[in-house]
Tab-separated table of C-alpha atoms in Angstrom:
chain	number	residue	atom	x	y	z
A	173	UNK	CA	29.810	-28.351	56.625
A	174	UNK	CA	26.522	-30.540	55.853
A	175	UNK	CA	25.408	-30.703	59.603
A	176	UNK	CA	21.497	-30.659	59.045
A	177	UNK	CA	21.499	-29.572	55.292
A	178	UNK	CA	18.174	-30.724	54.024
A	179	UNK	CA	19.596	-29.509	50.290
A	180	UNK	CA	22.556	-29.110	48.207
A	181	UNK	CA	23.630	-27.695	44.857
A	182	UNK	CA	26.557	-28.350	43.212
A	183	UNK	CA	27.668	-26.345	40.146
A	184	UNK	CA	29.845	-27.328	37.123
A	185	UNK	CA	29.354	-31.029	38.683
A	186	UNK	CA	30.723	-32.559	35.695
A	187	UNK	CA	34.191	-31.097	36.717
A	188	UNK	CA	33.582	-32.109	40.489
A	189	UNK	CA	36.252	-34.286	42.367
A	190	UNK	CA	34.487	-38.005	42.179
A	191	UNK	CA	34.856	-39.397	45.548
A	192	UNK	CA	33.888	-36.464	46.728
A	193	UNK	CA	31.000	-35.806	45.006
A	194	UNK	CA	29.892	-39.635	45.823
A	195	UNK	CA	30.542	-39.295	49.467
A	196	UNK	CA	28.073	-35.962	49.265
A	197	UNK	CA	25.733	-38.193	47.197
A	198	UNK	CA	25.690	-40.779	49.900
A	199	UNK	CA	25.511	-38.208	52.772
A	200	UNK	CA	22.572	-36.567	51.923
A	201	UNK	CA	20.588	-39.868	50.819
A	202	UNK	CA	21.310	-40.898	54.235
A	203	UNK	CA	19.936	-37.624	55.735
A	204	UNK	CA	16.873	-37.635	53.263
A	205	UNK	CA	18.486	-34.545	51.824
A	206	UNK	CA	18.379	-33.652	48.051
A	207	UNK	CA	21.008	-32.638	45.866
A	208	UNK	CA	20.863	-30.278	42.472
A	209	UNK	CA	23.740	-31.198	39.825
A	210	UNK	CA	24.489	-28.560	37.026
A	211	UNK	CA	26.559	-29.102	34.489
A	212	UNK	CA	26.882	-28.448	30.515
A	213	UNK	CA	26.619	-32.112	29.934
A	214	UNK	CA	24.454	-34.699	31.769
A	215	UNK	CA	25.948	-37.413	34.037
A	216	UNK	CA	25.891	-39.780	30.989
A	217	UNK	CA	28.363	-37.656	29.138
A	218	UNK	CA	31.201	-37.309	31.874
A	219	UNK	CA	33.130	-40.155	31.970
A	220	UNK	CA	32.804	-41.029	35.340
A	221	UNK	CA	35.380	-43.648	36.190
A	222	UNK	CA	33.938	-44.699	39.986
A	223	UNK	CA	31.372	-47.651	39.062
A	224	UNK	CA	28.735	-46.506	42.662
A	225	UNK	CA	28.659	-42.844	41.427
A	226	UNK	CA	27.396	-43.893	37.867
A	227	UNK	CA	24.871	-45.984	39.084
A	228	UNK	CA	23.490	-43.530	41.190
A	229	UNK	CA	23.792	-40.590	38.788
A	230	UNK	CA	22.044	-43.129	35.953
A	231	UNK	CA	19.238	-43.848	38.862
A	232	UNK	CA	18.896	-40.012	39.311
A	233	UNK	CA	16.284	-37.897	37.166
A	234	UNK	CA	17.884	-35.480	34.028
A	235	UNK	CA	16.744	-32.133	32.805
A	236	UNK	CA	18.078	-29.669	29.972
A	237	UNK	CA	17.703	-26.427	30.134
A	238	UNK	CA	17.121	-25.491	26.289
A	239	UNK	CA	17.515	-21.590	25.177
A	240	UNK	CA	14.096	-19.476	25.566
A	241	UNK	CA	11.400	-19.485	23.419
A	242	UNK	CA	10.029	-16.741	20.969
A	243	UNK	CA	6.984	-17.193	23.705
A	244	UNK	CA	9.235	-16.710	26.579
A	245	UNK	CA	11.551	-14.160	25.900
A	246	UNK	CA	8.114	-12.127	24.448
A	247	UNK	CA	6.808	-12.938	28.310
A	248	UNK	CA	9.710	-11.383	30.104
A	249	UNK	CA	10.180	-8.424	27.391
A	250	UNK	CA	6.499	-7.194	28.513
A	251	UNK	CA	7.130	-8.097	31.722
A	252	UNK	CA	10.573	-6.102	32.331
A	253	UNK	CA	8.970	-3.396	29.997
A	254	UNK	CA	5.809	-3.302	32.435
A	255	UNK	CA	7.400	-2.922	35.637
A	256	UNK	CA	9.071	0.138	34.235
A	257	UNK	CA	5.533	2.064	33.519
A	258	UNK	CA	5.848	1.086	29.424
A	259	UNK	CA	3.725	-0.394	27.884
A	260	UNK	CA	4.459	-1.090	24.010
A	261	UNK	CA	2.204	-1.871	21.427
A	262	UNK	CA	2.246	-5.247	20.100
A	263	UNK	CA	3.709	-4.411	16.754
A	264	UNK	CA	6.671	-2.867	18.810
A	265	UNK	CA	7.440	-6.174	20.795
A	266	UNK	CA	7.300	-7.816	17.886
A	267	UNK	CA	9.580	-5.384	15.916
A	268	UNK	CA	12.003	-6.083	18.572
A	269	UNK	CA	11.668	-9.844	18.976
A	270	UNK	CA	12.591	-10.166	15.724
A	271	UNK	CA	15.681	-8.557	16.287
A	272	UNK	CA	17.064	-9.164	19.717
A	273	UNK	CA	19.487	-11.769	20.784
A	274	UNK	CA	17.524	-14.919	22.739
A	275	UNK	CA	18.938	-14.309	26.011
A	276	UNK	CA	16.817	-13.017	29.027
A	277	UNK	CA	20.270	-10.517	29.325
A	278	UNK	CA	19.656	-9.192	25.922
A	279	UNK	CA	16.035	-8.657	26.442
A	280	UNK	CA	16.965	-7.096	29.561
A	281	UNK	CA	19.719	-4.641	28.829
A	282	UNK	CA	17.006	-3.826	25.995
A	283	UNK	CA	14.168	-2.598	27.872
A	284	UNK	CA	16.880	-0.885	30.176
A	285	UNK	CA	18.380	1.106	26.861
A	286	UNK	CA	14.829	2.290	25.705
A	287	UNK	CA	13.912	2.955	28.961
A	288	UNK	CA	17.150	5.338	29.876
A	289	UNK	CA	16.692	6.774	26.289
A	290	UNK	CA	13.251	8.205	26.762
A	291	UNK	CA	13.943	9.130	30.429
A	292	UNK	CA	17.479	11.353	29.073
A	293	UNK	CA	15.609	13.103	25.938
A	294	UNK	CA	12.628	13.495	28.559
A	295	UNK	CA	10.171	11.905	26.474
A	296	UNK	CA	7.916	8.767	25.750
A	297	UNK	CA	8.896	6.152	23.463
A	298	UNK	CA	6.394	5.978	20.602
A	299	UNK	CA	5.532	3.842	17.799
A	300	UNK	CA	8.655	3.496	15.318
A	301	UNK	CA	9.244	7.189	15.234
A	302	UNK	CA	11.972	6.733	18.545
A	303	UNK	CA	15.533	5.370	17.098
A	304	UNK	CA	17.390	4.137	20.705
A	305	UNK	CA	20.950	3.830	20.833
A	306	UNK	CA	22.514	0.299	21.079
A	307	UNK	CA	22.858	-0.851	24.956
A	308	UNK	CA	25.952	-0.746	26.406
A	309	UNK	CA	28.647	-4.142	25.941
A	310	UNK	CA	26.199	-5.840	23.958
A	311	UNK	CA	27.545	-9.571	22.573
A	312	UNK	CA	28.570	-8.892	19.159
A	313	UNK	CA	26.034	-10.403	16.423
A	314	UNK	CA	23.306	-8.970	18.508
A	315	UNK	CA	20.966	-6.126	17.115
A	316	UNK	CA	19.921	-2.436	19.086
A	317	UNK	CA	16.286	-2.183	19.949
A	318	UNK	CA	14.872	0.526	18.048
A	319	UNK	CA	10.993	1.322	19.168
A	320	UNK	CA	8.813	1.168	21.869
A	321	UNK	CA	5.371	2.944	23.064
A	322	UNK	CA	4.173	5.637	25.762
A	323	UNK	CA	4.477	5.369	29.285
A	324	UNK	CA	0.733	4.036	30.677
A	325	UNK	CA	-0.514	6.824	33.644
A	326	UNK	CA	0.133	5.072	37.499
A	327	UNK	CA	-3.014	3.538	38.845
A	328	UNK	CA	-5.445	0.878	37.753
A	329	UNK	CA	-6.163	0.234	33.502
A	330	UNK	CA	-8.790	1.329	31.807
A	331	UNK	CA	-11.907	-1.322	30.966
A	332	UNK	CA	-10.817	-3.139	27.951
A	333	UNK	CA	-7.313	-1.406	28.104
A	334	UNK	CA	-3.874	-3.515	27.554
């Protein structure tokens, strides 16, 4: 199965057989190979009952993956809003930042709904004069985008334009 594998991920590692993930472990440190652990908890947290596979997952580096940023789900709302042609004022993204769920999913399925709104009524999306109906299967305890901007002409911005 590993025959040349210069990498390996293993997901929901925490839950992973232990021999087996310590013979993997030792297979690809043998081969130079790396090897990418998820889990919900790091290594410290699992309980690991073989005394060689805690040593080398206490040896190995850690990372958490925290929820995004007010910075980073802005980011990705301009960018998903961008690569449909829209480009909202600032007010707007803020309107809806304040609003949205912090999940790159929400922030997608939002640009998606405003996006599908304007293109059914066959109009732009302007200002805070557009209400948009709620996405579809959106968690509860999340609110509806409401607002977005025009649709920016194809080709290259203006001098001094957004």
């Amino acid at each position: 199965l590993l025959s040349g594998a210069t990498h390996a991920v293993v997901d929901d590692a925490g839950s992973a057989d232990e021999e087996t993930l310590l013979h993997l472990y030792n297979r690809l440190a043998l081969a130079g190979a790396s090897l990418l652990l998820t889990a919900a908890a790091p290594p410290a947290r699992w309980g690991i009952r073989l005394a060689d596979l805690a040593s080398r997952l206490r040896a190995a580096p850690v990372a958490a993956i925290g929820a995004p940023d007010d910075a980073l789900i802005e980011a990705v709302m301009v960018k998903l809003f961008a690569d449909r042609q829209l480009v909202p004022a600032p007010e707007v993204i803020a309107y809806l930042l304040a609003r949205i769920e912090r999940s790159f999913d929400a922030v997608r399925r939002t640009v998606e709904a405003l996006d599908r709104a304007a293109l059914a009524e066959r109009r732009t999306v302007t200002g805070f004069d557009y209400a948009v109906p709620a996405p579809p299967a959106q968690p509860q305890g999340t609110r509806a985008p409401r607002q977005a901007r025009p649709r920016r002409p194809a080709g290259p911005r203006a001098a001094g334009g957004r």
